[in-house]
Amino acid sequence: MSSTITIPRPDDWHLHLRDGVMLRAVVPHSAQDFARAIIMPNLVPPVRTGADAAAYAERIQAAIPDGADFTPLMTLYLTETTDPDDVEAAFAAGVITALKLYPAGATTNSDAGVRNFANAHGVFERMEALGIPLLTHGEVTAPDIDIFDREARFIDDVLDPLRQRFPRLRVVMEHITTRDGADYVASAPEGLMGATITVQHLMLNRNHMLVGGVRPHYYCLPILKRSTHQDALLSAATSGNPRFFLGTDSAPHPTHLKENACGCAGVFSSPNALACLAQTFEDAGALDRFEGFVSRHGADFYGLPVNTSTLQLERVETPQPVPAPIIVGEETVTVFDPIRPIHWRVIR
Ligand code: DOR
Ligand code: ZN
């Protein structure tokens, strides 16, 4: 096996950068490996309008290290009062790439999300007409629905009815975690539906989080599922099916808020996502499919050119250590520990 692979520079199709001191600390870790990223809008308060998105994009630009090649692709946070005209204007001006749907209460900073989907039908109609992708946090939030069933229920109760009503609406099911999600996306028309998959959902299952003690750094939403679902995600990611592409969902929280009696949801994986994925694809005997998953399928879905610059990864004999926590002001953010030995590193 050759010890170096060269691929078009990857993109991250689902990323949380936050704001302020956290933004400035995490941006370099994405910018060093990824050319573009879809930026999640769940700030406090959320990125709701074209003007919000333009202002946030400027703050991100200011945090990109000199000489780095990184383009943030902005999204709006869909609420029940989102104005279709504002969406259209922001899209036409190239300020936004997509809208994010958070069912209210589904996850971190999702209180402003959608409760009554009928109130968003005007926006969906406009998005369908203009080809603007809807990115879904695919979980129902009803308190009586078990947390491990929330993705499957979202497909039946929300996503499928929505797609029946707006059949040309382009949808990305973000961070799928189940066989149900993978099967649903695989059965939908190519170009109309895609799905992002995170590094942690490909490498881990709920046993890694819960057996032998609770490991809060693996707590994220949607929550890790049983190993049969992990297997289904790995099959989808390594299948070469263009509907599936990388979205790290790297979501930094201060270490002390993860290691807490009520720990935050989110895994920070930007620094080692690609090395971990190269290992995952190698272990699955699918290194030849790695490039499609990290560098091609997402660009194709979004109608963007594959990056012409390249990134190199090198296979090394000695397993690479988990990157040290990053410093954010007085706090730290802990980096994803993939558990298994990682014999890949990005040549930077
Ligand atoms: O684990 C998660 N963390 N899932 C999400 O959907 C949001 C994210 C965050 O913003 O921390
Ligand atoms: Zn996310």
Short mmCIF file of C-alpha atoms and ligand atoms in Angstrom, two decimals:
data_model
loop_
_atom_site.label_atom_id
_atom_site.label_comp_id
_atom_site.label_asym_id
_atom_site.label_seq_id
_atom_site.Cartn_x
_atom_site.Cartn_y
_atom_site.Cartn_z
CA MET A 1 0.00 0.00 0.00
CA SER A 2 1.33 3.45 -0.85
CA SER A 3 2.14 5.43 2.26
CA THR A 4 0.86 8.79 1.04
CA ILE A 5 -2.47 9.80 -0.43
CA THR A 6 -3.17 13.05 -2.23
CA ILE A 7 -6.76 14.21 -2.57
CA PRO A 8 -8.56 17.40 -3.56
CA ARG A 9 -8.79 19.59 -0.47
CA PRO A 10 -11.75 18.31 1.57
CA ASP A 11 -14.79 20.31 2.66
CA ASP A 12 -16.71 20.07 5.92
CA TRP A 13 -20.44 20.15 5.16
CA HIS A 14 -21.52 20.66 8.80
CA LEU A 15 -19.50 22.72 11.25
CA HIS A 16 -20.02 24.77 14.42
CA LEU A 17 -17.61 27.67 14.83
CA ARG A 18 -19.40 29.66 17.60
CA ASP A 19 -18.42 33.29 18.07
CA GLY A 20 -15.97 35.56 19.91
CA VAL A 21 -12.98 33.99 21.62
CA MET A 22 -14.15 30.44 20.79
CA LEU A 23 -14.52 31.30 17.11
CA ARG A 24 -11.01 32.68 16.98
CA ALA A 25 -9.62 29.58 18.70
CA VAL A 26 -11.33 26.96 16.53
CA VAL A 27 -11.28 28.49 13.02
CA PRO A 28 -7.57 27.76 12.40
CA HIS A 29 -8.20 24.05 13.06
CA SER A 30 -10.77 23.86 10.27
CA ALA A 31 -8.93 26.23 7.94
CA GLN A 32 -5.76 24.15 7.99
CA ASP A 33 -7.40 21.07 6.45
CA PHE A 34 -10.71 22.10 4.85
CA ALA A 35 -11.31 24.47 1.93
CA ARG A 36 -14.97 25.18 2.67
CA ALA A 37 -17.43 24.52 5.44
CA ILE A 38 -21.16 24.86 5.94
CA ILE A 39 -21.42 26.98 9.08
CA MET A 40 -24.19 26.20 11.54
CA PRO A 41 -26.31 29.18 12.65
CA ASN A 42 -27.12 28.12 16.23
CA LEU A 43 -25.48 31.08 17.94
CA VAL A 44 -27.10 32.89 20.82
CA PRO A 45 -29.08 34.67 19.42
CA PRO A 46 -29.30 32.60 16.21
CA VAL A 47 -28.29 33.71 12.73
CA ARG A 48 -31.79 34.44 11.47
CA THR A 49 -31.54 36.96 8.64
CA GLY A 50 -29.38 37.68 5.65
CA ALA A 51 -27.91 40.63 7.54
CA ASP A 52 -27.05 38.38 10.51
CA ALA A 53 -25.34 35.90 8.17
CA ALA A 54 -23.32 38.60 6.41
CA ALA A 55 -22.13 40.00 9.74
CA TYR A 56 -21.24 36.53 11.07
CA ALA A 57 -19.35 35.73 7.85
CA GLU A 58 -17.24 38.84 8.41
CA ARG A 59 -16.39 37.78 11.94
CA ILE A 60 -15.36 34.36 10.62
CA GLN A 61 -13.25 35.91 7.86
CA ALA A 62 -11.45 38.00 10.46
CA ALA A 63 -10.56 34.83 12.39
CA ILE A 64 -9.06 32.98 9.39
CA PRO A 65 -5.24 32.93 9.66
CA ASP A 66 -3.37 34.90 7.01
CA GLY A 67 -2.65 32.81 3.96
CA ALA A 68 -5.20 30.11 4.79
CA ASP A 69 -7.58 29.02 2.06
CA PHE A 70 -10.97 28.65 3.76
CA THR A 71 -14.43 29.77 2.72
CA PRO A 72 -17.34 29.71 5.17
CA LEU A 73 -20.66 28.88 3.52
CA MET A 74 -23.33 30.51 5.60
CA THR A 75 -26.73 29.21 6.67
CA LEU A 76 -29.82 30.77 8.21
CA TYR A 77 -31.59 29.40 11.22
CA LEU A 78 -35.17 28.70 10.17
CA THR A 79 -37.82 30.05 12.54
CA GLU A 80 -41.57 30.33 12.23
CA THR A 81 -41.11 33.99 11.31
CA THR A 82 -38.38 33.62 8.66
CA ASP A 83 -39.20 35.91 5.74
CA PRO A 84 -39.07 34.18 2.32
CA ASP A 85 -38.07 37.47 0.65
CA ASP A 86 -35.09 37.87 2.97
CA VAL A 87 -34.07 34.27 2.23
CA GLU A 88 -34.32 34.86 -1.50
CA ALA A 89 -32.33 38.10 -1.35
CA ALA A 90 -29.57 36.57 0.78
CA PHE A 91 -29.32 33.56 -1.52
CA ALA A 92 -29.30 35.70 -4.67
CA ALA A 93 -26.54 37.86 -3.17
CA GLY A 94 -24.44 34.77 -2.42
CA VAL A 95 -24.57 35.47 1.33
CA ILE A 96 -26.17 32.14 2.22
CA THR A 97 -25.97 28.60 0.89
CA ALA A 98 -28.73 26.85 2.83
CA LEU A 99 -31.22 27.01 5.72
CA LYS A 100 -31.04 24.91 8.87
CA LEU A 101 -34.11 23.37 10.42
CA TYR A 102 -33.92 22.65 14.13
CA PRO A 103 -37.08 21.24 15.63
CA ALA A 104 -37.52 23.41 18.73
CA GLY A 105 -35.66 21.98 21.70
CA ALA A 106 -33.81 19.30 19.71
CA THR A 107 -30.30 20.34 20.70
CA THR A 108 -27.87 23.08 21.76
CA ASN A 109 -29.43 26.53 21.24
CA SER A 110 -32.48 25.24 19.37
CA ASP A 111 -35.19 27.00 21.39
CA ALA A 112 -35.97 29.36 18.50
CA GLY A 113 -36.53 26.39 16.18
CA VAL A 114 -39.72 25.32 14.50
CA ARG A 115 -42.69 24.07 16.53
CA ASN A 116 -45.47 24.26 13.98
CA PHE A 117 -44.12 23.32 10.57
CA ALA A 118 -47.15 24.81 8.80
CA ASN A 119 -45.78 28.23 9.75
CA ALA A 120 -42.70 27.57 7.64
CA HIS A 121 -44.49 26.38 4.49
CA GLY A 122 -44.04 29.74 2.75
CA VAL A 123 -40.29 29.47 3.20
CA PHE A 124 -40.18 25.83 2.04
CA GLU A 125 -42.12 26.79 -1.10
CA ARG A 126 -39.62 29.52 -1.93
CA MET A 127 -36.64 27.24 -1.21
CA GLU A 128 -38.11 24.56 -3.43
CA ALA A 129 -38.57 27.04 -6.27
CA LEU A 130 -35.04 28.40 -5.92
CA GLY A 131 -33.25 25.10 -5.19
CA ILE A 132 -32.02 26.23 -1.75
CA PRO A 133 -31.13 23.20 0.36
CA LEU A 134 -32.87 22.59 3.68
CA LEU A 135 -30.49 21.09 6.24
CA THR A 136 -32.34 19.15 8.90
CA HIS A 137 -31.49 18.29 12.46
CA GLY A 138 -33.44 15.06 12.09
CA GLU A 139 -34.86 14.39 15.52
CA VAL A 140 -38.35 14.75 16.92
CA THR A 141 -38.46 16.35 20.34
CA ALA A 142 -41.63 15.07 22.01
CA PRO A 143 -40.67 14.19 25.58
CA ASP A 144 -42.37 10.79 25.38
CA ILE A 145 -40.21 9.67 22.43
CA ASP A 146 -37.15 7.73 23.54
CA ILE A 147 -33.93 9.57 22.69
CA PHE A 148 -32.64 6.57 20.71
CA ASP A 149 -35.79 6.57 18.53
CA ARG A 150 -35.90 10.27 17.72
CA GLU A 151 -34.22 10.08 14.33
CA ALA A 152 -36.38 7.25 13.01
CA ARG A 153 -39.51 9.05 14.19
CA PHE A 154 -38.38 12.27 12.53
CA ILE A 155 -38.27 10.48 9.18
CA ASP A 156 -41.82 9.16 9.50
CA ASP A 157 -43.45 12.08 11.29
CA VAL A 158 -41.69 15.11 9.78
CA LEU A 159 -39.31 14.49 6.91
CA ASP A 160 -41.33 12.20 4.72
CA PRO A 161 -44.54 14.28 4.96
CA LEU A 162 -42.49 17.40 4.21
CA ARG A 163 -40.94 15.83 1.13
CA GLN A 164 -44.34 14.62 -0.06
CA ARG A 165 -45.66 18.16 0.20
CA PHE A 166 -42.57 19.76 -1.38
CA PRO A 167 -41.29 17.02 -3.68
CA ARG A 168 -38.60 19.16 -5.37
CA LEU A 169 -37.25 20.55 -2.09
CA ARG A 170 -33.56 19.70 -1.76
CA VAL A 171 -32.82 18.28 1.69
CA VAL A 172 -29.72 17.22 3.56
CA MET A 173 -30.37 15.00 6.52
CA GLU A 174 -27.56 16.19 8.76
CA HIS A 175 -25.44 13.87 10.91
CA ILE A 176 -27.42 10.68 10.31
CA THR A 177 -26.95 8.11 13.05
CA THR A 178 -29.16 5.18 12.12
CA ARG A 179 -29.74 2.51 9.50
CA ASP A 180 -33.18 4.10 9.07
CA GLY A 181 -31.56 7.41 8.10
CA ALA A 182 -29.06 5.80 5.73
CA ASP A 183 -31.76 3.69 4.05
CA TYR A 184 -34.13 6.62 3.70
CA VAL A 185 -31.52 8.82 2.04
CA ALA A 186 -30.26 5.99 -0.19
CA SER A 187 -33.79 5.44 -1.50
CA ALA A 188 -34.39 9.12 -2.36
CA PRO A 189 -33.57 10.63 -5.77
CA GLU A 190 -29.93 11.55 -6.22
CA GLY A 191 -29.42 15.29 -6.20
CA LEU A 192 -32.59 15.91 -4.18
CA MET A 193 -31.43 14.30 -0.93
CA GLY A 194 -28.09 13.92 0.73
CA ALA A 195 -26.80 13.13 4.19
CA THR A 196 -23.80 14.16 6.19
CA ILE A 197 -22.10 11.70 8.54
CA THR A 198 -19.76 12.58 11.40
CA VAL A 199 -16.45 10.99 12.32
CA GLN A 200 -17.65 9.86 15.73
CA HIS A 201 -20.75 8.12 14.38
CA LEU A 202 -18.56 6.14 11.96
CA MET A 203 -16.01 5.16 14.61
CA LEU A 204 -18.09 4.66 17.74
CA ASN A 205 -21.33 3.31 19.07
CA ARG A 206 -23.17 3.81 22.33
CA ASN A 207 -21.15 1.13 24.12
CA HIS A 208 -18.08 3.31 23.74
CA MET A 209 -19.95 6.08 25.55
CA LEU A 210 -21.64 4.07 28.27
CA VAL A 211 -19.83 0.81 29.10
CA GLY A 212 -17.40 0.93 32.03
CA GLY A 213 -18.35 4.49 32.96
CA VAL A 214 -20.00 7.40 31.23
CA ARG A 215 -17.71 9.23 28.81
CA PRO A 216 -19.15 12.68 28.37
CA HIS A 217 -16.86 13.65 25.51
CA TYR A 218 -18.77 11.18 23.32
CA TYR A 219 -22.13 12.71 24.15
CA CYS A 220 -23.53 14.48 21.13
CA LEU A 221 -26.88 14.83 19.41
CA PRO A 222 -28.18 12.83 17.72
CA ILE A 223 -26.79 10.45 20.33
CA LEU A 224 -24.53 7.52 19.39
CA LYS A 225 -26.62 4.46 18.57
CA ARG A 226 -26.09 0.68 18.76
CA SER A 227 -23.35 -0.97 16.69
CA THR A 228 -25.70 -2.21 13.96
CA HIS A 229 -26.45 1.42 13.14
CA GLN A 230 -22.74 2.26 13.19
CA ASP A 231 -22.22 -0.57 10.69
CA ALA A 232 -24.94 0.82 8.43
CA LEU A 233 -23.37 4.28 8.49
CA LEU A 234 -19.96 2.86 7.70
CA SER A 235 -21.43 0.93 4.76
CA ALA A 236 -23.11 4.10 3.49
CA ALA A 237 -19.97 6.24 3.83
CA THR A 238 -17.71 3.68 2.17
CA SER A 239 -20.18 2.65 -0.54
CA GLY A 240 -19.21 5.37 -2.99
CA ASN A 241 -22.86 6.53 -3.03
CA PRO A 242 -22.72 10.27 -3.80
CA ARG A 243 -25.63 10.98 -1.43
CA PHE A 244 -23.29 10.58 1.57
CA PHE A 245 -20.59 13.08 2.47
CA LEU A 246 -18.56 14.30 5.42
CA GLY A 247 -20.01 16.78 7.89
CA THR A 248 -17.90 16.64 11.02
CA ASP A 249 -20.47 18.42 13.23
CA SER A 250 -17.39 19.51 15.15
CA ALA A 251 -19.03 21.37 18.02
CA PRO A 252 -16.68 22.86 20.63
CA HIS A 253 -17.72 23.20 24.25
CA PRO A 254 -15.38 24.05 27.14
CA THR A 255 -14.06 20.88 28.77
CA HIS A 256 -15.60 21.73 32.14
CA LEU A 257 -19.05 22.00 30.56
CA LYS A 258 -18.67 18.55 29.01
CA GLU A 259 -17.32 16.98 32.22
CA ASN A 260 -20.32 18.22 34.14
CA ALA A 261 -23.32 16.86 36.01
CA CYS A 262 -25.35 18.04 33.02
CA GLY A 263 -22.84 17.87 30.20
CA CYS A 264 -23.23 19.69 26.87
CA ALA A 265 -23.78 17.81 23.60
CA GLY A 266 -21.02 18.07 21.04
CA VAL A 267 -17.73 16.52 19.93
CA PHE A 268 -14.81 18.70 18.84
CA SER A 269 -13.11 16.85 15.99
CA SER A 270 -11.79 19.50 13.57
CA PRO A 271 -8.09 18.94 14.42
CA ASN A 272 -8.04 15.18 13.75
CA ALA A 273 -11.16 14.47 11.70
CA LEU A 274 -9.36 13.60 8.47
CA ALA A 275 -6.68 11.42 10.06
CA CYS A 276 -9.38 9.53 11.96
CA LEU A 277 -11.43 9.08 8.81
CA ALA A 278 -8.50 7.85 6.75
CA GLN A 279 -7.96 5.20 9.43
CA THR A 280 -11.65 4.33 9.42
CA PHE A 281 -11.74 3.90 5.64
CA GLU A 282 -8.51 1.89 5.70
CA ASP A 283 -9.89 -0.39 8.41
CA ALA A 284 -13.00 -0.89 6.27
CA GLY A 285 -10.85 -1.78 3.23
CA ALA A 286 -12.27 1.26 1.44
CA LEU A 287 -9.43 3.76 1.24
CA ASP A 288 -10.25 4.17 -2.47
CA ARG A 289 -13.64 5.65 -1.45
CA PHE A 290 -12.20 8.15 1.04
CA GLU A 291 -11.70 10.90 -1.54
CA GLY A 292 -15.30 10.76 -2.73
CA PHE A 293 -16.65 11.03 0.80
CA VAL A 294 -14.45 13.90 1.99
CA SER A 295 -13.70 15.84 -1.22
CA ARG A 296 -16.24 15.18 -3.97
CA HIS A 297 -19.77 14.11 -3.07
CA GLY A 298 -20.65 17.18 -1.02
CA ALA A 299 -19.37 19.61 -3.64
CA ASP A 300 -21.37 17.79 -6.28
CA PHE A 301 -24.53 17.94 -4.18
CA TYR A 302 -24.13 21.68 -3.59
CA GLY A 303 -23.30 22.31 -7.25
CA LEU A 304 -19.85 23.64 -6.40
CA PRO A 305 -16.56 22.75 -8.09
CA VAL A 306 -14.36 20.17 -6.44
CA ASN A 307 -11.39 22.04 -4.95
CA THR A 308 -8.37 22.27 -7.23
CA SER A 309 -5.87 22.55 -4.37
CA THR A 310 -4.83 19.30 -2.72
CA LEU A 311 -4.22 17.79 0.70
CA GLN A 312 -1.81 14.99 1.52
CA LEU A 313 -2.09 12.37 4.22
CA GLU A 314 0.71 10.06 5.20
CA ARG A 315 0.53 6.60 6.74
CA VAL A 316 2.93 6.26 9.65
CA GLU A 317 4.01 3.23 11.67
CA THR A 318 3.72 4.92 15.04
CA PRO A 319 0.15 5.63 16.14
CA GLN A 320 -0.45 9.36 16.36
CA PRO A 321 -1.39 10.83 19.75
CA VAL A 322 -4.76 12.50 20.25
CA PRO A 323 -4.14 16.25 19.79
CA ALA A 324 -3.80 18.17 23.05
CA PRO A 325 -6.78 20.20 24.25
CA ILE A 326 -6.91 23.62 22.65
CA ILE A 327 -6.75 26.73 24.79
CA VAL A 328 -9.70 29.11 24.64
CA GLY A 329 -9.15 32.08 26.92
CA GLU A 330 -9.08 30.62 30.43
CA GLU A 331 -10.68 27.37 29.29
CA THR A 332 -9.79 24.34 27.19
CA VAL A 333 -11.65 22.34 24.57
CA THR A 334 -10.96 18.61 24.49
CA VAL A 335 -10.30 17.01 21.10
CA PHE A 336 -12.06 13.85 19.92
CA ASP A 337 -10.34 10.64 21.07
CA PRO A 338 -11.11 7.93 18.48
CA ILE A 339 -9.96 5.14 20.85
CA ARG A 340 -8.38 3.05 18.11
CA PRO A 341 -4.75 3.67 16.98
CA ILE A 342 -4.49 6.27 14.21
CA HIS A 343 -1.72 5.61 11.72
CA TRP A 344 -2.52 8.58 9.50
CA ARG A 345 -1.56 12.19 9.67
CA VAL A 346 -2.24 15.18 7.49
CA ILE A 347 0.95 16.63 6.02
CA ARG A 348 0.63 20.32 6.86
O1 DOR B 1 -24.04 17.43 19.65
C1 DOR B 1 -24.43 18.44 19.12
N1 DOR B 1 -23.87 19.64 19.37
N2 DOR B 1 -25.47 18.34 18.28
C2 DOR B 1 -26.05 19.43 17.75
O2 DOR B 1 -26.97 19.28 17.01
C3 DOR B 1 -25.58 20.78 18.15
C4 DOR B 1 -24.19 20.76 18.58
C5 DOR B 1 -23.78 22.03 19.28
O3 DOR B 1 -24.10 23.13 18.78
O4 DOR B 1 -23.11 21.95 20.31
ZN ZN B 2 -24.44 20.30 14.34
#
